[in-house]
C-alpha cells in the first residue's frame, strides 16, 4: 500500500506499520499481525511503501492518523532520525532508528536490532557473553547495532573484521570507551580466530540467492565455538552448515528478526510479546 492512500480508522483500533522501499518482501506484517491476534488486540500492522523524498510527509501523515507504532527499514533507518521528536540514547549512539513509538503525537525513535539480536543469541544458545572474545564480521548498519548491544554485556574483546578495513577501525575507535574493541581487515581475520568464543556474521554474504558463499573460510573457525549469522534467508547459511559440521553451536538470523519485532511490540503495547507465535508465523511465511 502507498502511504498517500492512508485514511482514518476507528479510534479503538491499534494502528501499526512498517515503512521502506522496497517493502513488499517484508515479513514484519505477517509476524506482527499474528502477535496482535495472539494478544487479542484489535488492530492492524500494514506494510507501507515510502520513497526517500516522501519520508517526512509520510511520517507526519501517520502521526496525524494516530499510528501508535512504526517500524523503519531499508533505506530509511538513518534519515528518519530527523523526523522524530526524541531519540532513545542507544538509537542516538547507533545512529539508526528501526522503531518509532507515538505517544499522543510525540515521536520517540528506538533501535531494537542490536538488543533483539543479543536476546536471541542468549535465549537460543544459553551463552553468557561476559568475558567472552567475540569476532563480528562486517561493519555495516546491522553491525553497529550489534556491537553496541554486545558491548553492554561486558565481553573480554570484540574484534570487528570488515572488507573495508577503515570502516572497522573507525567503528572500533568510536566505541572503544565501551570496552576492548578492535577493527581489522577481514582478510587478516584467520590469525585472530584462534581464541575466539563466538563469531558473528553481519555481512550479506551467503544470503539468497548466493547461498554457497561465506564471509570467511569456515575451516578456519575453531571447533566447538558459537557461530552466528544474521541472515535468515536461507535459515541455515553455508557458514552455519559448515560450522555445524565442525562441532560448533550455530545460531541463525530468524531469532534476531523475531526479537527486534518483539521489543518493538512491547514498546507499543506494554505487553510481553508472544515470541513463539511470531516465530511460527515468519517460518510459515518463509516456507510458503
Ligand atoms: P550494510 O550496511 O550494507 O553492510 C553490509 C556489510 O557486508 C558491510 O560490512 C560490507 O563490507 C559487507 N559486505 C557486503 N558484500 C560483501 C562482499 N562481497 N565481501 C565482503 N564483505 C561484504 O548491510 P546491513 O544492513 O548491515 O545488513 C547486513 C546483513 O544483515 C544482511 O544480510 C541483512 O539481511 C542482515 N540483517 C538481518 C537482520 C535480522 O533481523 N536477522 C536485521 C538486519 C540485517 P564493506 O563495508 O566493505 O562494504
mmCIF file of C-alpha atoms and ligand atoms in Angstrom:
data_model
loop_
_atom_site.group_PDB
_atom_site.id
_atom_site.type_symbol
_atom_site.label_atom_id
_atom_site.label_comp_id
_atom_site.label_asym_id
_atom_site.label_seq_id
_atom_site.Cartn_x
_atom_site.Cartn_y
_atom_site.Cartn_z
ATOM 1 C CA UNK A 1 0.000 0.000 0.000
ATOM 2 C CA UNK A 2 1.161 3.569 -0.648
ATOM 3 C CA UNK A 3 1.343 5.884 2.381
ATOM 4 C CA UNK A 4 -0.626 8.509 0.412
ATOM 5 C CA UNK A 5 -3.631 6.118 0.301
ATOM 6 C CA UNK A 6 -3.972 6.034 4.102
ATOM 7 C CA UNK A 7 -7.271 7.100 5.605
ATOM 8 C CA UNK A 8 -8.629 7.434 9.146
ATOM 9 C CA UNK A 9 -9.890 4.444 11.139
ATOM 10 C CA UNK A 10 -11.924 3.947 14.328
ATOM 11 C CA UNK A 11 -10.033 5.249 17.384
ATOM 12 C CA UNK A 12 -10.067 1.985 19.304
ATOM 13 C CA UNK A 13 -8.026 0.125 16.691
ATOM 14 C CA UNK A 14 -4.233 -0.117 17.165
ATOM 15 C CA UNK A 15 -2.507 1.104 14.013
ATOM 16 C CA UNK A 16 0.999 -0.097 13.250
ATOM 17 C CA UNK A 17 3.092 -0.117 10.086
ATOM 18 C CA UNK A 18 6.473 -0.809 8.551
ATOM 19 C CA UNK A 19 7.846 1.705 6.068
ATOM 20 C CA UNK A 20 10.535 1.040 3.488
ATOM 21 C CA UNK A 21 11.445 0.977 -0.183
ATOM 22 C CA UNK A 22 11.004 -1.769 -1.336
ATOM 23 C CA UNK A 23 8.584 -3.180 1.223
ATOM 24 C CA UNK A 24 6.560 -5.975 -0.422
ATOM 25 C CA UNK A 25 9.027 -8.687 0.718
ATOM 26 C CA UNK A 26 8.818 -7.725 4.424
ATOM 27 C CA UNK A 27 7.861 -10.481 6.871
ATOM 28 C CA UNK A 28 7.054 -7.933 9.601
ATOM 29 C CA UNK A 29 3.304 -7.665 8.790
ATOM 30 C CA UNK A 30 2.728 -11.427 8.983
ATOM 31 C CA UNK A 31 4.713 -11.593 12.246
ATOM 32 C CA UNK A 32 3.048 -8.623 13.974
ATOM 33 C CA UNK A 33 -0.489 -9.453 12.828
ATOM 34 C CA UNK A 34 -0.033 -12.945 14.288
ATOM 35 C CA UNK A 35 1.161 -11.301 17.525
ATOM 36 C CA UNK A 36 -1.845 -8.933 17.684
ATOM 37 C CA UNK A 37 -4.207 -11.878 17.155
ATOM 38 C CA UNK A 38 -2.452 -13.913 19.871
ATOM 39 C CA UNK A 39 -2.685 -10.993 22.314
ATOM 40 C CA UNK A 40 -6.344 -10.360 21.445
ATOM 41 C CA UNK A 41 -5.594 -6.780 20.397
ATOM 42 C CA UNK A 42 -7.869 -5.133 17.831
ATOM 43 C CA UNK A 43 -5.560 -3.581 15.299
ATOM 44 C CA UNK A 44 -3.587 -3.956 12.136
ATOM 45 C CA UNK A 45 0.067 -3.820 11.070
ATOM 46 C CA UNK A 46 0.490 -2.828 7.443
ATOM 47 C CA UNK A 47 3.415 -2.533 5.006
ATOM 48 C CA UNK A 48 3.715 0.958 3.518
ATOM 49 C CA UNK A 49 5.779 1.848 0.519
ATOM 50 C CA UNK A 50 7.533 5.153 1.237
ATOM 51 C CA UNK A 51 10.194 6.581 -1.070
ATOM 52 C CA UNK A 52 13.101 8.707 0.191
ATOM 53 C CA UNK A 53 11.632 12.026 -0.949
ATOM 54 C CA UNK A 54 8.293 11.319 0.795
ATOM 55 C CA UNK A 55 9.699 10.223 4.153
ATOM 56 C CA UNK A 56 8.931 13.407 6.145
ATOM 57 C CA UNK A 57 5.415 13.752 4.725
ATOM 58 C CA UNK A 58 4.637 10.078 5.327
ATOM 59 C CA UNK A 59 5.717 10.302 8.978
ATOM 60 C CA UNK A 60 3.586 13.395 9.623
ATOM 61 C CA UNK A 61 0.579 11.791 7.940
ATOM 62 C CA UNK A 62 0.913 8.674 10.107
ATOM 63 C CA UNK A 63 1.270 10.820 13.219
ATOM 64 C CA UNK A 64 -1.860 12.762 12.235
ATOM 65 C CA UNK A 65 -3.772 9.471 11.707
ATOM 66 C CA UNK A 66 -2.788 8.222 15.155
ATOM 67 C CA UNK A 67 -0.459 5.370 14.241
ATOM 68 C CA UNK A 68 0.876 4.042 17.549
ATOM 69 C CA UNK A 69 3.982 2.465 16.095
ATOM 70 C CA UNK A 70 6.153 2.414 13.013
ATOM 71 C CA UNK A 71 8.957 0.063 12.055
ATOM 72 C CA UNK A 72 11.515 1.540 9.733
ATOM 73 C CA UNK A 73 13.522 -0.488 7.261
ATOM 74 C CA UNK A 74 15.923 -0.006 4.345
ATOM 75 C CA UNK A 75 16.671 2.708 3.194
ATOM 76 C CA UNK A 76 15.186 4.979 5.902
ATOM 77 C CA UNK A 77 16.819 3.888 9.192
ATOM 78 C CA UNK A 78 19.244 6.832 9.258
ATOM 79 C CA UNK A 79 17.203 9.568 7.530
ATOM 80 C CA UNK A 80 14.147 9.001 9.746
ATOM 81 C CA UNK A 81 16.076 10.294 12.776
ATOM 82 C CA UNK A 82 15.388 13.834 11.503
ATOM 83 C CA UNK A 83 11.613 13.324 11.825
ATOM 84 C CA UNK A 84 11.270 12.083 15.411
ATOM 85 C CA UNK A 85 10.954 14.340 18.473
ATOM 86 C CA UNK A 86 13.377 12.362 20.627
ATOM 87 C CA UNK A 87 15.972 9.659 20.144
ATOM 88 C CA UNK A 88 16.437 6.941 22.710
ATOM 89 C CA UNK A 89 20.077 7.007 23.935
ATOM 90 C CA UNK A 90 21.115 3.798 22.168
ATOM 91 C CA UNK A 91 19.441 4.798 18.877
ATOM 92 C CA UNK A 92 21.390 8.067 19.055
ATOM 93 C CA UNK A 93 24.683 6.211 19.623
ATOM 94 C CA UNK A 94 23.999 3.587 16.961
ATOM 95 C CA UNK A 95 22.906 6.310 14.543
ATOM 96 C CA UNK A 96 19.840 4.477 13.238
ATOM 97 C CA UNK A 97 16.173 4.005 14.157
ATOM 98 C CA UNK A 98 14.093 0.923 13.355
ATOM 99 C CA UNK A 99 11.163 1.536 15.732
ATOM 100 C CA UNK A 100 9.078 4.643 16.433
ATOM 101 C CA UNK A 101 6.640 4.977 19.324
ATOM 102 C CA UNK A 102 3.928 7.645 19.006
ATOM 103 C CA UNK A 103 2.872 8.948 22.422
ATOM 104 C CA UNK A 104 -0.012 11.341 21.685
ATOM 105 C CA UNK A 105 1.800 12.953 18.775
ATOM 106 C CA UNK A 106 5.280 12.868 20.372
ATOM 107 C CA UNK A 107 7.563 10.511 18.454
ATOM 108 C CA UNK A 108 10.458 8.617 20.056
ATOM 109 C CA UNK A 109 12.938 6.681 17.924
ATOM 110 C CA UNK A 110 14.462 3.417 19.177
ATOM 111 C CA UNK A 111 16.804 0.816 17.784
ATOM 112 C CA UNK A 112 15.759 -2.727 18.683
ATOM 113 C CA UNK A 113 18.034 -4.562 16.188
ATOM 114 C CA UNK A 114 21.057 -4.972 18.476
ATOM 115 C CA UNK A 115 19.132 -5.780 21.661
ATOM 116 C CA UNK A 116 16.892 -8.146 19.680
ATOM 117 C CA UNK A 117 19.951 -9.936 18.376
ATOM 118 C CA UNK A 118 21.570 -10.317 21.799
ATOM 119 C CA UNK A 119 18.318 -11.525 23.385
ATOM 120 C CA UNK A 120 18.010 -14.164 20.664
ATOM 121 C CA UNK A 121 21.673 -15.248 20.934
ATOM 122 C CA UNK A 122 21.412 -15.672 24.705
ATOM 123 C CA UNK A 123 17.992 -17.390 24.612
ATOM 124 C CA UNK A 124 18.898 -19.829 21.843
ATOM 125 C CA UNK A 125 22.487 -20.740 22.801
ATOM 126 C CA UNK A 126 22.286 -20.125 26.590
ATOM 127 C CA UNK A 127 25.641 -18.346 26.395
ATOM 128 C CA UNK A 128 26.759 -15.717 28.876
ATOM 129 C CA UNK A 129 28.631 -13.042 26.937
ATOM 130 C CA UNK A 130 30.538 -11.696 29.908
ATOM 131 C CA UNK A 131 34.299 -12.248 29.484
ATOM 132 C CA UNK A 132 33.918 -13.770 26.010
ATOM 133 C CA UNK A 133 36.057 -12.994 22.943
ATOM 134 C CA UNK A 134 33.793 -12.171 20.003
ATOM 135 C CA UNK A 135 34.532 -11.589 16.324
ATOM 136 C CA UNK A 136 31.981 -9.574 14.340
ATOM 137 C CA UNK A 137 32.313 -9.970 10.564
ATOM 138 C CA UNK A 138 31.155 -6.779 8.818
ATOM 139 C CA UNK A 139 30.897 -3.132 9.844
ATOM 140 C CA UNK A 140 27.654 -2.019 8.174
ATOM 141 C CA UNK A 141 24.369 -0.823 9.654
ATOM 142 C CA UNK A 142 23.466 -4.103 11.364
ATOM 143 C CA UNK A 143 26.968 -4.469 12.835
ATOM 144 C CA UNK A 144 26.630 -1.065 14.534
ATOM 145 C CA UNK A 145 23.540 -2.130 16.491
ATOM 146 C CA UNK A 146 25.054 -5.484 17.330
ATOM 147 C CA UNK A 147 28.452 -4.251 18.508
ATOM 148 C CA UNK A 148 26.683 -1.636 20.656
ATOM 149 C CA UNK A 149 24.435 -4.249 22.287
ATOM 150 C CA UNK A 150 27.291 -6.771 22.699
ATOM 151 C CA UNK A 151 29.446 -4.162 24.430
ATOM 152 C CA UNK A 152 26.764 -3.750 27.152
ATOM 153 C CA UNK A 153 27.297 -7.422 28.064
ATOM 154 C CA UNK A 154 30.913 -6.848 29.172
ATOM 155 C CA UNK A 155 32.712 -9.239 26.814
ATOM 156 C CA UNK A 156 36.515 -9.515 27.077
ATOM 157 C CA UNK A 157 37.102 -8.390 23.475
ATOM 158 C CA UNK A 158 35.184 -7.537 20.324
ATOM 159 C CA UNK A 159 37.146 -7.768 17.051
ATOM 160 C CA UNK A 160 35.363 -6.181 14.077
ATOM 161 C CA UNK A 161 36.598 -7.669 10.776
ATOM 162 C CA UNK A 162 35.475 -5.960 7.588
ATOM 163 C CA UNK A 163 36.268 -5.996 3.859
ATOM 164 C CA UNK A 164 36.838 -2.222 4.062
ATOM 165 C CA UNK A 165 39.294 -2.091 6.950
ATOM 166 C CA UNK A 166 38.852 1.664 7.586
ATOM 167 C CA UNK A 167 35.163 1.176 8.451
ATOM 168 C CA UNK A 168 36.028 -1.491 11.027
ATOM 169 C CA UNK A 169 38.776 0.649 12.564
ATOM 170 C CA UNK A 170 36.516 3.729 12.670
ATOM 171 C CA UNK A 171 33.685 1.842 14.350
ATOM 172 C CA UNK A 172 36.075 0.377 16.920
ATOM 173 C CA UNK A 173 37.565 3.818 17.645
ATOM 174 C CA UNK A 174 34.123 5.383 18.016
ATOM 175 C CA UNK A 175 33.158 2.929 20.761
ATOM 176 C CA UNK A 176 36.456 1.911 22.362
ATOM 177 C CA UNK A 177 35.398 3.644 25.581
ATOM 178 C CA UNK A 178 32.770 0.874 25.914
ATOM 179 C CA UNK A 179 35.377 -1.928 26.088
ATOM 180 C CA UNK A 180 38.222 -3.626 24.208
ATOM 181 C CA UNK A 181 37.006 -3.167 20.648
ATOM 182 C CA UNK A 182 39.389 -3.533 17.676
ATOM 183 C CA UNK A 183 38.941 -3.168 13.927
ATOM 184 C CA UNK A 184 40.798 -5.288 11.348
ATOM 185 C CA UNK A 185 40.610 -6.219 7.668
ATOM 186 C CA UNK A 186 38.561 -9.381 7.127
ATOM 187 C CA UNK A 187 41.380 -10.969 5.110
ATOM 188 C CA UNK A 188 43.560 -10.792 8.239
ATOM 189 C CA UNK A 189 40.923 -12.485 10.406
ATOM 190 C CA UNK A 190 42.383 -16.025 10.329
ATOM 191 C CA UNK A 191 45.094 -15.415 12.926
ATOM 192 C CA UNK A 192 42.586 -13.698 15.242
ATOM 193 C CA UNK A 193 40.106 -16.581 15.072
ATOM 194 C CA UNK A 194 42.097 -18.785 17.429
ATOM 195 C CA UNK A 195 40.950 -17.784 20.865
ATOM 196 C CA UNK A 196 37.510 -16.542 19.796
ATOM 197 C CA UNK A 197 34.478 -17.899 21.656
ATOM 198 C CA UNK A 198 31.885 -16.520 19.246
ATOM 199 C CA UNK A 199 31.945 -15.497 15.557
ATOM 200 C CA UNK A 200 29.043 -13.452 14.201
ATOM 201 C CA UNK A 201 28.456 -12.824 10.500
ATOM 202 C CA UNK A 202 26.773 -9.464 9.911
ATOM 203 C CA UNK A 203 27.781 -9.216 6.243
ATOM 204 C CA UNK A 204 25.296 -10.001 3.500
ATOM 205 C CA UNK A 205 27.492 -12.833 2.148
ATOM 206 C CA UNK A 206 25.601 -16.126 1.990
ATOM 207 C CA UNK A 207 22.202 -14.529 1.534
ATOM 208 C CA UNK A 208 19.734 -15.847 -1.048
ATOM 209 C CA UNK A 209 20.465 -16.320 -3.991
ATOM 210 C CA UNK A 210 24.264 -16.539 -3.336
ATOM 211 C CA UNK A 211 23.817 -19.279 -0.782
ATOM 212 C CA UNK A 212 27.072 -21.152 -1.405
ATOM 213 C CA UNK A 213 29.231 -18.207 -0.257
ATOM 214 C CA UNK A 214 30.707 -17.488 3.141
ATOM 215 C CA UNK A 215 32.360 -14.319 4.540
ATOM 216 C CA UNK A 216 35.315 -16.343 5.853
ATOM 217 C CA UNK A 217 36.560 -19.879 5.262
ATOM 218 C CA UNK A 218 34.633 -21.985 7.810
ATOM 219 C CA UNK A 219 37.638 -24.347 8.042
ATOM 220 C CA UNK A 220 39.498 -21.565 9.907
ATOM 221 C CA UNK A 221 36.882 -21.386 12.670
ATOM 222 C CA UNK A 222 37.940 -23.158 15.883
ATOM 223 C CA UNK A 223 35.873 -26.284 16.524
ATOM 224 C CA UNK A 224 33.223 -26.185 19.236
ATOM 225 C CA UNK A 225 32.712 -22.404 19.448
ATOM 226 C CA UNK A 226 29.460 -20.488 18.773
ATOM 227 C CA UNK A 227 28.908 -19.322 15.194
ATOM 228 C CA UNK A 228 26.049 -16.959 14.474
ATOM 229 C CA UNK A 229 24.696 -15.451 11.269
ATOM 230 C CA UNK A 230 22.246 -12.557 10.908
ATOM 231 C CA UNK A 231 20.940 -13.909 7.627
ATOM 232 C CA UNK A 232 17.599 -15.750 7.857
ATOM 233 C CA UNK A 233 17.042 -16.461 4.179
ATOM 234 C CA UNK A 234 18.295 -19.196 3.999
ATOM 235 C CA UNK A 235 17.645 -20.199 7.605
ATOM 236 C CA UNK A 236 20.952 -22.098 7.695
ATOM 237 C CA UNK A 237 23.706 -20.396 5.705
ATOM 238 C CA UNK A 238 26.769 -22.109 4.253
ATOM 239 C CA UNK A 239 28.813 -20.640 7.143
ATOM 240 C CA UNK A 240 26.448 -22.203 9.680
ATOM 241 C CA UNK A 241 26.202 -25.551 7.850
ATOM 242 C CA UNK A 242 29.972 -25.934 7.664
ATOM 243 C CA UNK A 243 30.480 -24.720 11.245
ATOM 244 C CA UNK A 244 27.905 -27.239 12.469
ATOM 245 C CA UNK A 245 29.880 -29.981 10.725
ATOM 246 C CA UNK A 246 32.905 -28.768 12.722
ATOM 247 C CA UNK A 247 31.100 -29.263 16.017
ATOM 248 C CA UNK A 248 30.180 -25.603 16.552
ATOM 249 C CA UNK A 249 26.933 -24.419 18.132
ATOM 250 C CA UNK A 250 25.098 -22.489 15.434
ATOM 251 C CA UNK A 251 22.629 -19.614 15.657
ATOM 252 C CA UNK A 252 20.706 -18.171 12.668
ATOM 253 C CA UNK A 253 19.174 -14.760 11.963
ATOM 254 C CA UNK A 254 15.489 -15.660 12.400
ATOM 255 C CA UNK A 255 15.684 -15.130 16.156
ATOM 256 C CA UNK A 256 17.076 -11.617 15.707
ATOM 257 C CA UNK A 257 14.264 -10.726 13.342
ATOM 258 C CA UNK A 258 11.639 -12.059 15.742
ATOM 259 C CA UNK A 259 13.191 -10.422 18.808
ATOM 260 C CA UNK A 260 13.690 -6.982 17.246
ATOM 261 C CA UNK A 261 9.969 -7.192 16.467
ATOM 262 C CA UNK A 262 9.182 -8.433 19.974
ATOM 263 C CA UNK A 263 10.924 -5.440 21.592
ATOM 264 C CA UNK A 264 9.069 -3.071 19.236
ATOM 265 C CA UNK A 265 5.716 -4.683 20.065
ATOM 266 C CA UNK A 266 6.483 -4.462 23.781
ATOM 267 C CA UNK A 267 7.221 -0.712 23.439
ATOM 268 C CA UNK A 268 3.928 -0.177 21.573
ATOM 269 C CA UNK A 269 1.632 -2.325 23.711
ATOM 270 C CA UNK A 270 3.365 -2.652 27.094
ATOM 271 C CA UNK A 271 2.591 -6.396 26.895
ATOM 272 C CA UNK A 272 5.049 -9.324 26.688
ATOM 273 C CA UNK A 273 5.371 -10.347 23.041
ATOM 274 C CA UNK A 274 4.158 -13.842 22.046
ATOM 275 C CA UNK A 275 7.571 -14.754 20.647
ATOM 276 C CA UNK A 276 6.754 -18.370 19.710
ATOM 277 C CA UNK A 277 3.669 -17.329 17.741
ATOM 278 C CA UNK A 278 5.690 -14.622 15.980
ATOM 279 C CA UNK A 279 8.474 -17.064 15.061
ATOM 280 C CA UNK A 280 5.948 -19.625 13.802
ATOM 281 C CA UNK A 281 4.235 -17.040 11.588
ATOM 282 C CA UNK A 282 7.536 -15.979 9.972
ATOM 283 C CA UNK A 283 8.691 -19.563 9.500
ATOM 284 C CA UNK A 284 5.424 -20.478 7.835
ATOM 285 C CA UNK A 285 5.614 -17.473 5.557
ATOM 286 C CA UNK A 286 9.234 -18.290 4.603
ATOM 287 C CA UNK A 287 8.215 -21.846 3.742
ATOM 288 C CA UNK A 288 5.302 -20.751 1.503
HETATM 289 P P1 LIG B 1 25.104 -2.975 5.057
HETATM 290 O O1 LIG B 1 25.020 -1.795 5.947
HETATM 291 O O2 LIG B 1 25.008 -2.783 3.581
HETATM 292 O O3 LIG B 1 26.538 -3.693 5.383
HETATM 293 C C1 LIG B 1 26.966 -4.798 4.633
HETATM 294 C C2 LIG B 1 28.260 -5.374 5.223
HETATM 295 O O4 LIG B 1 28.603 -6.521 4.454
HETATM 296 C C3 LIG B 1 29.449 -4.437 5.173
HETATM 297 O O5 LIG B 1 30.311 -4.673 6.238
HETATM 298 C C4 LIG B 1 30.115 -4.857 3.835
HETATM 299 O O6 LIG B 1 31.508 -4.592 3.798
HETATM 300 C C5 LIG B 1 29.893 -6.349 3.886
HETATM 301 N N1 LIG B 1 29.894 -6.931 2.536
HETATM 302 C C6 LIG B 1 28.904 -6.837 1.603
HETATM 303 N N2 LIG B 1 29.258 -7.515 0.497
HETATM 304 C C7 LIG B 1 30.492 -8.031 0.726
HETATM 305 C C8 LIG B 1 31.389 -8.831 -0.036
HETATM 306 N N3 LIG B 1 31.093 -9.248 -1.276
HETATM 307 N N4 LIG B 1 32.578 -9.187 0.528
HETATM 308 C C9 LIG B 1 32.894 -8.808 1.780
HETATM 309 N N5 LIG B 1 32.073 -8.034 2.559
HETATM 310 C C10 LIG B 1 30.898 -7.658 2.039
HETATM 311 O O7 LIG B 1 24.020 -4.079 5.405
HETATM 312 P P2 LIG B 1 23.350 -4.351 6.839
HETATM 313 O O8 LIG B 1 22.106 -3.559 6.961
HETATM 314 O O9 LIG B 1 24.407 -4.215 7.873
HETATM 315 O O10 LIG B 1 22.893 -5.893 6.674
HETATM 316 C C11 LIG B 1 23.858 -6.925 6.655
HETATM 317 C C12 LIG B 1 23.176 -8.291 6.685
HETATM 318 O O11 LIG B 1 22.468 -8.464 7.896
HETATM 319 C C13 LIG B 1 22.167 -8.542 5.557
HETATM 320 O O12 LIG B 1 22.330 -9.863 5.094
HETATM 321 C C14 LIG B 1 20.823 -8.409 6.246
HETATM 322 O O13 LIG B 1 19.828 -9.210 5.644
HETATM 323 C C15 LIG B 1 21.156 -8.935 7.639
HETATM 324 N N6 LIG B 1 20.234 -8.398 8.655
HETATM 325 C C16 LIG B 1 19.458 -9.289 9.336
HETATM 326 C C17 LIG B 1 18.579 -8.819 10.301
HETATM 327 C C18 LIG B 1 17.721 -9.804 11.054
HETATM 328 O O14 LIG B 1 16.732 -9.368 11.659
HETATM 329 N N7 LIG B 1 18.065 -11.062 11.095
HETATM 330 C C19 LIG B 1 18.483 -7.450 10.573
HETATM 331 C C20 LIG B 1 19.302 -6.566 9.870
HETATM 332 C C21 LIG B 1 20.189 -7.061 8.894
HETATM 333 P P3 LIG B 1 32.076 -3.156 3.263
HETATM 334 O O15 LIG B 1 31.959 -2.219 4.419
HETATM 335 O O16 LIG B 1 33.469 -3.447 2.887
HETATM 336 O O17 LIG B 1 31.208 -2.763 2.098
#
